[in-house]
Amino acid sequence: MKVRIFDTTLRDGEQTLGVSLSPDQKLSIAKKLDELGVDAIEAGFPVISDGEFKGVQLITAEGLSAEIVGLTRTIKKDFDTAIDAGLTSIHTFIATSDIHLEYKLKMTREQVLEKAIEAVEYGKSRGVKVEFSAEDATRTDREFLKKVFGEVAKAGADRIDIPDTVGYSTPEYMAEITRDAVIASKLPVSVHCHNDFGLAVANALSGIHAGAECAHVTINGIGERAGNASLEEFSMALQCLPYEQKYETNIKSKLIYDTSRFISKIIGIKVQPNKAIVGDNAFGHESGIHTHGVLSNPLTYEPISPELVGQKRRLRVGKHAGIHGMNAMLAEFGVKPTNEQSEKILEKVKVLGDQGKQITDVELLSIASEILGEKGIKRIVQLTGFSVSTGIGTMPYAFVKLTIDGEEFTGTDHGVGPVDAAFNAIQKITGKVSEIRIKDYALASISGGSGALCEVTISVEDAQGNRVSAKSVGEDIVTTSVQAVIDGINHIMLKKMLKEKQVS
Ligand code: MN
């Protein structure tokens, strides 16, 4: 059975606290979603602002393959604005639960039903497709909900949607009211599930098994409060879990990871590492037992292959490490220690692991080279001099002195702040030796007070697109930032050098 994917990243997802997108950003996300293969894109709520209208207009004008949908209340002006924005498909909603009727709408059930019917009829008279949502459906009186769905169907609605607006449904109840909705409306049914109890995907799947044909989902599960059902979890569960009924979607699963990161970057919300399917740890292994298993057959500790969703298997070593996994990581760089050397390297790894450190491949190589007697892996780039000046009425300015393979370089530059100025100065110098760019920068304070420790995480990328991240902890924000960048640059150069060595 084919399940329709209705993506609402640009509507419910944009209602995530702290998220607001420009029209151009909305368009770039819509294009990405279209490439991913979603069937419908809810582009926005055109009546709320000029920018929102413009964003929806840009998307409808783009000629994408996905059906473009816009949200409206059951108000004529909302429909007119949506149609003016180029929409031919509308998702209209009105609340049906007593709590919304009494405290928000101040309307009776009869009045709400009348509004719903009028809106559907108006939409149809304007020649657009109409999907009707009974907001807060899962807390609505069950008999009244059936009546509403039956009546809007008679009024000409093309589809109906069951929103679990506050994530209050159980999978069992979602199945029951989905069956009700199918019987009452005889229309294609969608489910719109929220994640307040972490059940959004389970509820959406349950709706599908009970006869719904479509789910409203968002990339990375973003959305109001705890978010919506996540597209990647929902679509992969349908495709991969051992259901008797076979399900398919039009999602090109290999693009999932890339789409997740693209959207995370634009909206500025990070994906938690343990997020299913798209988290950085979703296919990561550290413990010796797991790593050993995965290396002999990935199916031992991975339900699906990471490549299926455009992900990578990530092996890490730390205090749970075993010799097999560690040797596999080293072998990737052509480093093959003897048994005795392996044990020594592992011992060092475990000491660091016990100190709470996660050891990256570059650090592992560095430990290995100490043990293998290659006189340690030298720091290719060393920070030998550094100063910044900043203040009000003066442009932040930085001076940096680096030693690269024994040769000294100096660089100066301005920036929007002292960290930016320092990075610009570093890039001026490193740009001469290899094209390394700073891609990400994150600063967090570890403890309170003005003497707090800060933690800087950066990622750098070389011309071939290889990315490495580095972390540094210190008391001075600017110096710590610079140190993290220098570490990142060293890591990437070292990785490259070892890879080249392996090839030759
Ligand atoms: Mn919602």
Coordinates of C-alpha atoms in Angstrom, one line a residue, residues 33-502:
L33 CA 11.5 18.5 0.2
D34 CA 10.4 18.1 -3.4
E35 CA 13.7 16.4 -4.2
L36 CA 13.2 14.1 -1.2
G37 CA 9.9 12.9 -2.8
V38 CA 7.3 14.1 -0.4
D39 CA 3.8 14.0 -1.9
A40 CA 2.5 17.3 -0.4
I41 CA 4.2 20.3 1.0
E42 CA 2.3 22.5 3.5
A43 CA 4.0 25.7 2.5
G44 CA 2.6 28.0 5.2
F45 CA -0.4 30.0 6.6
P46 CA -0.6 32.8 4.0
V47 CA -2.9 35.2 5.9
I48 CA -0.6 35.6 8.9
S49 CA 1.9 38.0 7.4
D50 CA 3.2 39.6 4.2
G51 CA 6.4 37.6 4.4
E52 CA 4.5 34.3 4.8
F53 CA 2.3 35.2 1.8
K54 CA 5.4 35.9 -0.2
G55 CA 7.0 32.7 0.8
V56 CA 4.0 30.6 -0.2
Q57 CA 3.7 32.6 -3.5
L58 CA 7.4 31.8 -4.3
I59 CA 6.8 28.1 -3.7
T60 CA 3.5 27.9 -5.7
A61 CA 5.3 29.6 -8.6
E62 CA 8.2 27.2 -8.6
G63 CA 6.4 24.4 -10.4
L64 CA 7.5 21.6 -8.0
S65 CA 6.2 18.1 -8.4
A66 CA 4.7 17.9 -4.9
E67 CA 1.2 19.2 -4.2
I68 CA 1.5 22.6 -2.5
V69 CA -0.9 23.2 0.3
G70 CA -1.7 26.2 2.5
L71 CA -3.3 26.5 5.9
T72 CA -6.5 28.6 6.5
R73 CA -9.0 29.1 9.3
T74 CA -12.6 28.5 8.3
I75 CA -12.7 32.2 7.3
K76 CA -13.4 33.5 3.8
K77 CA -10.6 36.0 3.9
D78 CA -8.1 33.2 4.7
F79 CA -9.2 31.3 1.7
D80 CA -9.1 34.3 -0.6
T81 CA -5.6 35.2 0.6
A82 CA -4.4 31.6 0.1
I83 CA -5.9 31.5 -3.4
D84 CA -4.2 34.8 -4.2
A85 CA -0.9 33.2 -3.2
G86 CA -1.4 30.8 -6.0
L87 CA -2.6 27.8 -3.9
T88 CA -5.1 25.3 -5.4
S89 CA -5.0 23.1 -2.4
I90 CA -6.1 24.2 1.1
H91 CA -5.9 22.7 4.5
T92 CA -8.6 24.3 6.6
F93 CA -9.2 23.8 10.3
I94 CA -11.5 24.6 13.2
A95 CA -11.4 23.2 16.7
T96 CA -14.0 20.7 17.8
S97 CA -13.2 19.8 21.4
D98 CA -15.3 21.3 24.1
I99 CA -12.3 22.8 25.8
H100 CA -11.4 24.8 22.7
L101 CA -15.1 25.7 22.1
E102 CA -15.5 27.0 25.6
Y103 CA -12.2 28.8 26.2
K104 CA -10.9 29.8 22.8
L105 CA -13.7 30.0 20.2
K106 CA -16.6 30.7 22.6
M107 CA -18.9 28.9 20.2
T108 CA -21.4 26.0 20.5
R109 CA -20.9 22.7 18.7
E110 CA -23.7 23.7 16.3
Q111 CA -21.9 26.9 15.4
V112 CA -18.6 25.2 14.8
L113 CA -20.2 22.6 12.6
E114 CA -21.9 25.3 10.6
K115 CA -18.6 27.2 10.2
A116 CA -16.8 24.0 9.1
I117 CA -19.5 23.3 6.4
E118 CA -19.5 26.9 5.2
A119 CA -15.7 26.9 4.8
V120 CA -15.6 23.7 2.9
E121 CA -18.4 24.9 0.6
Y122 CA -16.7 28.2 0.0
G123 CA -13.4 26.5 -0.8
K124 CA -15.2 24.2 -3.3
S125 CA -17.0 27.1 -4.8
R126 CA -13.6 28.7 -5.5
G127 CA -12.4 25.5 -7.2
V128 CA -9.7 24.4 -4.8
K129 CA -9.1 21.1 -3.1
V130 CA -10.0 21.1 0.6
E131 CA -8.6 19.0 3.4
F132 CA -10.6 19.5 6.6
S133 CA -9.0 19.3 10.1
A134 CA -11.0 19.0 13.3
E135 CA -8.5 20.6 15.6
D136 CA -8.0 18.8 18.9
A137 CA -9.8 15.9 17.4
T138 CA -8.5 13.4 20.0
R139 CA -10.1 15.4 22.8
T140 CA -13.3 15.9 21.0
D141 CA -16.5 14.1 21.9
R142 CA -16.3 11.0 19.8
E143 CA -19.9 11.1 18.5
F144 CA -19.6 14.8 17.6
L145 CA -16.3 14.2 15.8
K146 CA -18.0 11.5 13.6
K147 CA -20.8 14.0 12.9
V148 CA -18.4 16.7 11.9
F149 CA -16.5 14.4 9.5
G150 CA -19.7 13.1 8.0
E151 CA -21.1 16.6 7.4
V152 CA -17.9 18.1 5.9
A153 CA -17.7 15.1 3.6
K154 CA -21.3 15.9 2.4
A155 CA -20.3 19.5 2.0
G156 CA -17.7 18.4 -0.6
A157 CA -14.4 18.1 1.4
D158 CA -11.7 16.1 -0.6
R159 CA -9.9 14.8 2.5
I160 CA -10.2 14.9 6.2
D161 CA -7.5 15.0 8.8
I162 CA -7.4 13.9 12.4
P163 CA -5.1 16.2 14.4
D164 CA -3.8 15.0 17.8
T165 CA -3.2 18.6 18.5
V166 CA -1.7 18.2 22.0
G167 CA -0.3 14.7 21.5
Y168 CA -2.8 13.3 23.9
S169 CA -3.8 10.2 22.0
T170 CA -2.7 6.6 22.5
P171 CA -1.9 4.4 19.5
E172 CA -5.0 2.4 20.4
Y173 CA -7.4 5.4 20.4
M174 CA -5.8 6.8 17.3
A175 CA -6.8 3.5 15.5
E176 CA -10.3 3.7 16.8
I177 CA -11.0 7.3 15.7
T178 CA -9.3 6.7 12.4
R179 CA -11.8 3.8 11.7
D180 CA -14.6 6.2 12.8
A181 CA -13.4 8.8 10.4
V182 CA -13.1 6.5 7.5
I183 CA -16.6 5.2 8.0
A184 CA -18.2 8.6 8.7
S185 CA -16.6 10.4 5.8
K186 CA -15.7 7.7 3.2
L187 CA -12.9 10.1 2.2
P188 CA -9.1 9.7 2.3
V189 CA -8.0 10.2 5.9
S190 CA -4.8 11.9 7.2
V191 CA -3.4 11.8 10.7
H192 CA -1.5 14.7 12.3
C193 CA 0.3 13.6 15.4
H194 CA 2.2 15.6 18.0
N195 CA 5.0 14.3 20.2
D196 CA 4.1 15.5 23.7
F197 CA 4.4 12.0 25.1
G198 CA 6.9 10.8 22.5
L199 CA 4.2 8.9 20.7
A200 CA 3.8 10.9 17.5
V201 CA 5.3 8.3 15.2
A202 CA 3.6 5.4 17.0
N203 CA 0.2 7.2 16.7
A204 CA 0.8 8.0 13.1
L205 CA 1.6 4.4 12.3
S206 CA -1.4 3.2 14.2
G207 CA -3.6 5.6 12.2
I208 CA -2.2 4.1 8.9
H209 CA -2.8 0.5 10.0
A210 CA -6.4 1.5 10.9
G211 CA -7.1 2.8 7.4
A212 CA -5.6 6.3 7.1
E213 CA -3.8 7.0 3.8
C214 CA -1.6 9.9 4.8
A215 CA 0.3 11.3 7.7
H216 CA 1.4 14.9 8.3
V217 CA 5.1 14.8 9.3
T218 CA 8.1 17.2 9.6
I219 CA 11.8 16.8 9.0
N220 CA 13.6 16.1 12.3
G221 CA 10.2 16.0 14.0
I222 CA 10.2 19.8 14.5
G223 CA 7.0 21.6 15.3
E224 CA 5.0 23.2 18.1
R225 CA 6.1 22.2 21.7
A226 CA 7.6 18.7 21.5
G227 CA 7.1 18.6 17.8
N228 CA 5.4 16.5 15.2
A229 CA 5.8 13.0 13.9
S230 CA 9.2 12.9 12.2
L231 CA 9.2 12.2 8.5
E232 CA 12.4 10.1 8.7
E233 CA 11.2 7.9 11.5
F234 CA 7.7 7.4 10.1
S235 CA 8.7 6.7 6.6
M236 CA 11.5 4.3 7.5
A237 CA 9.3 2.5 10.0
L238 CA 6.7 1.9 7.3
Q239 CA 9.3 0.7 4.9
C240 CA 11.5 -1.4 7.2
L241 CA 9.5 -2.8 10.2
P242 CA 8.1 -6.3 9.9
Y243 CA 4.5 -5.5 9.2
E244 CA 2.3 -8.1 7.4
Q245 CA 1.0 -5.4 5.1
K246 CA 3.7 -4.0 2.9
Y247 CA 3.9 -0.2 2.8
E248 CA 5.7 2.1 0.4
T249 CA 6.2 5.9 0.2
N250 CA 7.7 8.1 -2.5
I251 CA 10.5 9.1 -0.2
K252 CA 14.0 8.7 -1.7
S253 CA 15.4 7.4 1.6
K254 CA 19.1 7.9 0.6
L255 CA 18.4 11.7 0.7
I256 CA 17.0 11.6 4.3
Y257 CA 20.2 12.4 6.2
D258 CA 21.3 15.2 3.9
T259 CA 17.8 16.8 4.0
S260 CA 17.8 16.5 7.8
R261 CA 21.1 18.4 8.0
F262 CA 20.1 21.0 5.4
I263 CA 17.0 21.9 7.3
S264 CA 18.6 21.8 10.7
K265 CA 21.2 24.3 9.4
I266 CA 18.7 26.7 7.9
I267 CA 16.3 26.7 10.9
G268 CA 19.2 26.7 13.5
I269 CA 18.0 23.7 15.5
K270 CA 20.5 20.9 16.0
V271 CA 19.5 17.3 15.7
Q272 CA 20.0 15.5 19.0
P273 CA 22.7 12.8 18.7
N274 CA 20.5 10.0 19.7
K275 CA 17.7 10.9 17.3
A276 CA 16.5 7.8 15.5
I277 CA 17.6 7.5 11.8
V278 CA 19.2 10.9 11.5
G279 CA 21.1 11.4 14.8
D280 CA 24.9 11.2 14.7
N281 CA 24.8 8.3 17.0
A282 CA 22.0 6.5 15.2
F283 CA 24.6 4.2 13.6
G284 CA 27.5 4.7 16.0
H285 CA 29.2 2.1 18.0
E286 CA 31.7 2.3 20.8
S287 CA 31.5 -0.8 23.0
G288 CA 33.8 -3.6 22.1
I289 CA 31.1 -6.2 22.0
H290 CA 28.9 -4.1 19.6
T291 CA 31.8 -3.1 17.4
H292 CA 33.0 -6.6 17.1
G293 CA 29.5 -7.8 16.1
V294 CA 29.0 -5.0 13.6
L295 CA 32.4 -5.7 12.0
S296 CA 31.6 -9.3 11.4
N297 CA 28.0 -8.6 10.3
P298 CA 26.4 -5.2 10.6
L299 CA 23.0 -6.8 11.1
T300 CA 24.0 -7.9 14.6
Y301 CA 23.6 -4.4 16.0
E302 CA 22.0 -2.3 13.3
P303 CA 18.4 -2.8 12.2
I304 CA 19.0 -1.3 8.8
S305 CA 22.1 -0.3 6.9
P306 CA 23.1 3.4 7.5
E307 CA 23.6 3.8 3.7
L308 CA 19.8 3.3 3.2
V309 CA 19.2 6.7 4.7
G310 CA 22.4 8.4 3.5
Q311 CA 24.1 7.9 6.9
K312 CA 27.4 6.5 7.9
R313 CA 28.5 4.0 10.4
R314 CA 30.6 5.7 13.1
L315 CA 33.0 3.7 15.2
R316 CA 34.4 5.4 18.2
V317 CA 36.8 4.1 20.8
G318 CA 36.5 4.9 24.5
K319 CA 36.4 3.1 27.8
H320 CA 34.0 0.5 26.3
A321 CA 36.3 -0.2 23.4
G322 CA 37.5 -3.6 22.2
I323 CA 40.5 -4.5 20.2
H324 CA 38.6 -5.4 17.1
G325 CA 36.9 -2.1 16.7
M326 CA 40.0 -0.2 17.4
N327 CA 42.1 -2.1 15.0
A328 CA 39.4 -1.6 12.3
M329 CA 39.6 2.1 12.8
L330 CA 43.4 2.1 12.6
A331 CA 43.3 -0.2 9.5
E332 CA 41.2 2.5 7.7
F333 CA 44.4 4.6 7.8
G334 CA 46.7 1.7 6.9
V335 CA 48.0 1.5 10.5
K336 CA 48.5 -2.2 11.5
P337 CA 49.9 -2.6 15.0
T338 CA 51.1 -5.9 16.3
N339 CA 49.0 -7.6 19.1
E340 CA 51.3 -6.3 21.7
Q341 CA 51.1 -2.8 20.3
S342 CA 47.3 -3.0 20.0
E343 CA 47.1 -3.8 23.7
K344 CA 49.2 -0.9 24.6
I345 CA 47.2 1.5 22.5
L346 CA 43.9 0.1 24.0
E347 CA 45.2 0.6 27.5
K348 CA 45.9 4.3 26.7
V349 CA 42.5 4.7 25.1
K350 CA 40.8 3.3 28.2
V351 CA 42.7 5.6 30.5
L352 CA 41.5 8.6 28.5
G353 CA 38.0 7.0 28.3
D354 CA 37.9 6.7 32.1
Q355 CA 38.6 10.5 32.2
G356 CA 35.4 11.0 30.3
K357 CA 37.0 11.5 26.9
Q358 CA 35.6 10.3 23.7
I359 CA 38.5 9.5 21.4
T360 CA 38.2 10.6 17.7
D361 CA 40.0 8.8 15.0
V362 CA 42.7 11.4 14.8
E363 CA 43.4 11.1 18.5
L364 CA 43.5 7.4 18.2
L365 CA 46.1 7.8 15.4
S366 CA 48.1 10.1 17.5
I367 CA 48.2 7.5 20.4
A368 CA 49.0 4.8 17.9
S369 CA 51.9 6.7 16.5
E370 CA 53.4 7.2 19.9
I371 CA 53.3 3.4 20.6
L372 CA 54.4 2.5 17.1
G373 CA 57.4 4.7 17.7
E374 CA 56.9 7.1 14.8
K375 CA 58.1 9.8 17.2
G376 CA 54.5 10.9 17.7
I377 CA 52.4 12.6 15.2
K378 CA 53.7 16.1 15.1
R379 CA 51.4 19.1 15.3
I380 CA 51.5 20.4 11.8
V381 CA 50.1 23.8 12.8
Q382 CA 51.2 25.5 16.0
L383 CA 49.9 28.7 17.4
T384 CA 53.0 30.7 18.4
G385 CA 51.6 34.2 18.8
F386 CA 48.2 35.7 19.2
S387 CA 46.5 39.0 20.2
V388 CA 43.2 40.7 19.7
S389 CA 41.8 44.1 20.3
T390 CA 38.1 44.9 20.6
G391 CA 35.8 47.5 22.1
I392 CA 33.2 50.1 21.3
G393 CA 34.0 52.5 18.4
T394 CA 36.8 50.4 17.1
M395 CA 36.7 47.5 14.7
P396 CA 37.8 44.2 16.3
Y397 CA 41.2 43.2 15.1
A398 CA 43.4 40.1 15.4
F399 CA 47.0 39.3 15.0
V400 CA 48.0 35.6 14.6
K401 CA 51.4 33.9 14.3
L402 CA 51.4 30.2 13.2
T403 CA 54.2 27.8 12.6
I404 CA 53.4 25.4 9.9
D405 CA 55.9 22.5 9.4
G406 CA 58.6 24.7 10.9
E407 CA 57.9 27.7 8.8
E408 CA 56.5 30.9 10.4
F409 CA 53.5 32.8 9.1
T410 CA 51.7 35.9 10.4
G411 CA 48.3 37.1 9.6
T412 CA 46.1 40.0 10.6
D413 CA 42.4 40.7 10.0
H414 CA 39.3 42.5 11.1
G415 CA 36.0 40.9 12.0
V416 CA 32.6 41.5 13.5
G417 CA 33.9 40.4 16.9
P418 CA 37.3 39.2 18.3
V419 CA 36.6 35.6 17.5
D420 CA 35.6 36.4 14.0
A421 CA 38.7 38.6 13.5
A422 CA 40.9 35.8 14.8
F423 CA 39.3 33.2 12.5
N424 CA 39.7 35.5 9.6
A425 CA 43.4 36.0 10.3
I426 CA 43.9 32.2 10.7
Q427 CA 42.1 31.5 7.4
K428 CA 44.3 34.1 5.7
I429 CA 47.3 32.0 6.7
T430 CA 46.0 28.5 6.3
G431 CA 44.4 29.4 3.0
K432 CA 48.0 29.6 1.6
V433 CA 48.9 26.0 2.7
S434 CA 45.6 24.2 2.2
E435 CA 42.1 25.2 1.6
I436 CA 40.6 24.8 5.0
R437 CA 37.3 26.5 5.8
I438 CA 35.6 26.9 9.2
K439 CA 32.1 25.6 8.8
D440 CA 30.5 25.5 12.2
Y441 CA 31.1 27.3 15.5
A442 CA 29.3 26.7 18.8
L443 CA 30.0 28.1 22.2
A444 CA 28.6 26.9 25.5
S445 CA 29.3 27.9 29.0
I446 CA 30.0 25.0 31.3
S447 CA 29.6 26.6 34.7
G448 CA 28.1 29.8 35.9
G449 CA 29.7 33.1 36.9
S450 CA 32.0 35.4 35.0
G451 CA 35.0 33.0 35.6
A452 CA 33.0 30.2 34.0
L453 CA 34.6 27.7 31.8
C454 CA 33.5 27.7 28.2
E455 CA 33.4 24.9 25.7
V456 CA 33.9 25.6 22.0
T457 CA 33.0 23.1 19.3
I458 CA 34.0 23.9 15.7
S459 CA 34.1 22.0 12.5
V460 CA 36.4 22.6 9.6
E461 CA 36.3 21.4 6.0
D462 CA 38.9 20.9 3.4
A463 CA 38.6 21.4 -0.4
Q464 CA 37.6 17.8 -0.9
G465 CA 34.7 18.2 1.6
N466 CA 36.3 16.2 4.4
R467 CA 35.0 17.5 7.7
V468 CA 36.5 17.3 11.1
S469 CA 35.2 18.7 14.4
A470 CA 37.2 19.7 17.4
K471 CA 36.4 20.7 20.9
S472 CA 38.3 22.9 23.3
V473 CA 37.6 23.9 26.9
G474 CA 39.1 27.0 28.6
E475 CA 38.5 30.2 30.5
D476 CA 39.0 32.7 27.8
I477 CA 36.4 32.6 25.0
V478 CA 38.7 34.0 22.3
T479 CA 41.8 31.9 23.1
T480 CA 39.7 28.7 23.5
S481 CA 38.0 29.3 20.2
V482 CA 41.3 29.8 18.4
Q483 CA 42.7 26.7 20.0
A484 CA 39.7 24.7 18.9
V485 CA 40.2 25.9 15.3
I486 CA 43.9 25.1 15.3
D487 CA 43.1 21.6 16.6
G488 CA 40.5 21.1 13.9
I489 CA 43.0 22.2 11.3
N490 CA 45.6 19.8 12.6
H491 CA 43.1 17.0 12.7
I492 CA 42.1 17.5 9.1
M493 CA 45.6 17.9 7.8
L494 CA 46.7 14.8 9.7
K495 CA 43.9 12.8 8.3
K496 CA 44.8 13.8 4.8
M497 CA 48.5 13.1 5.3
L498 CA 47.8 9.6 6.6
K499 CA 45.3 8.8 3.8
E500 CA 47.9 9.9 1.3
K501 CA 50.5 7.7 3.0
Q502 CA 48.1 4.8 2.7

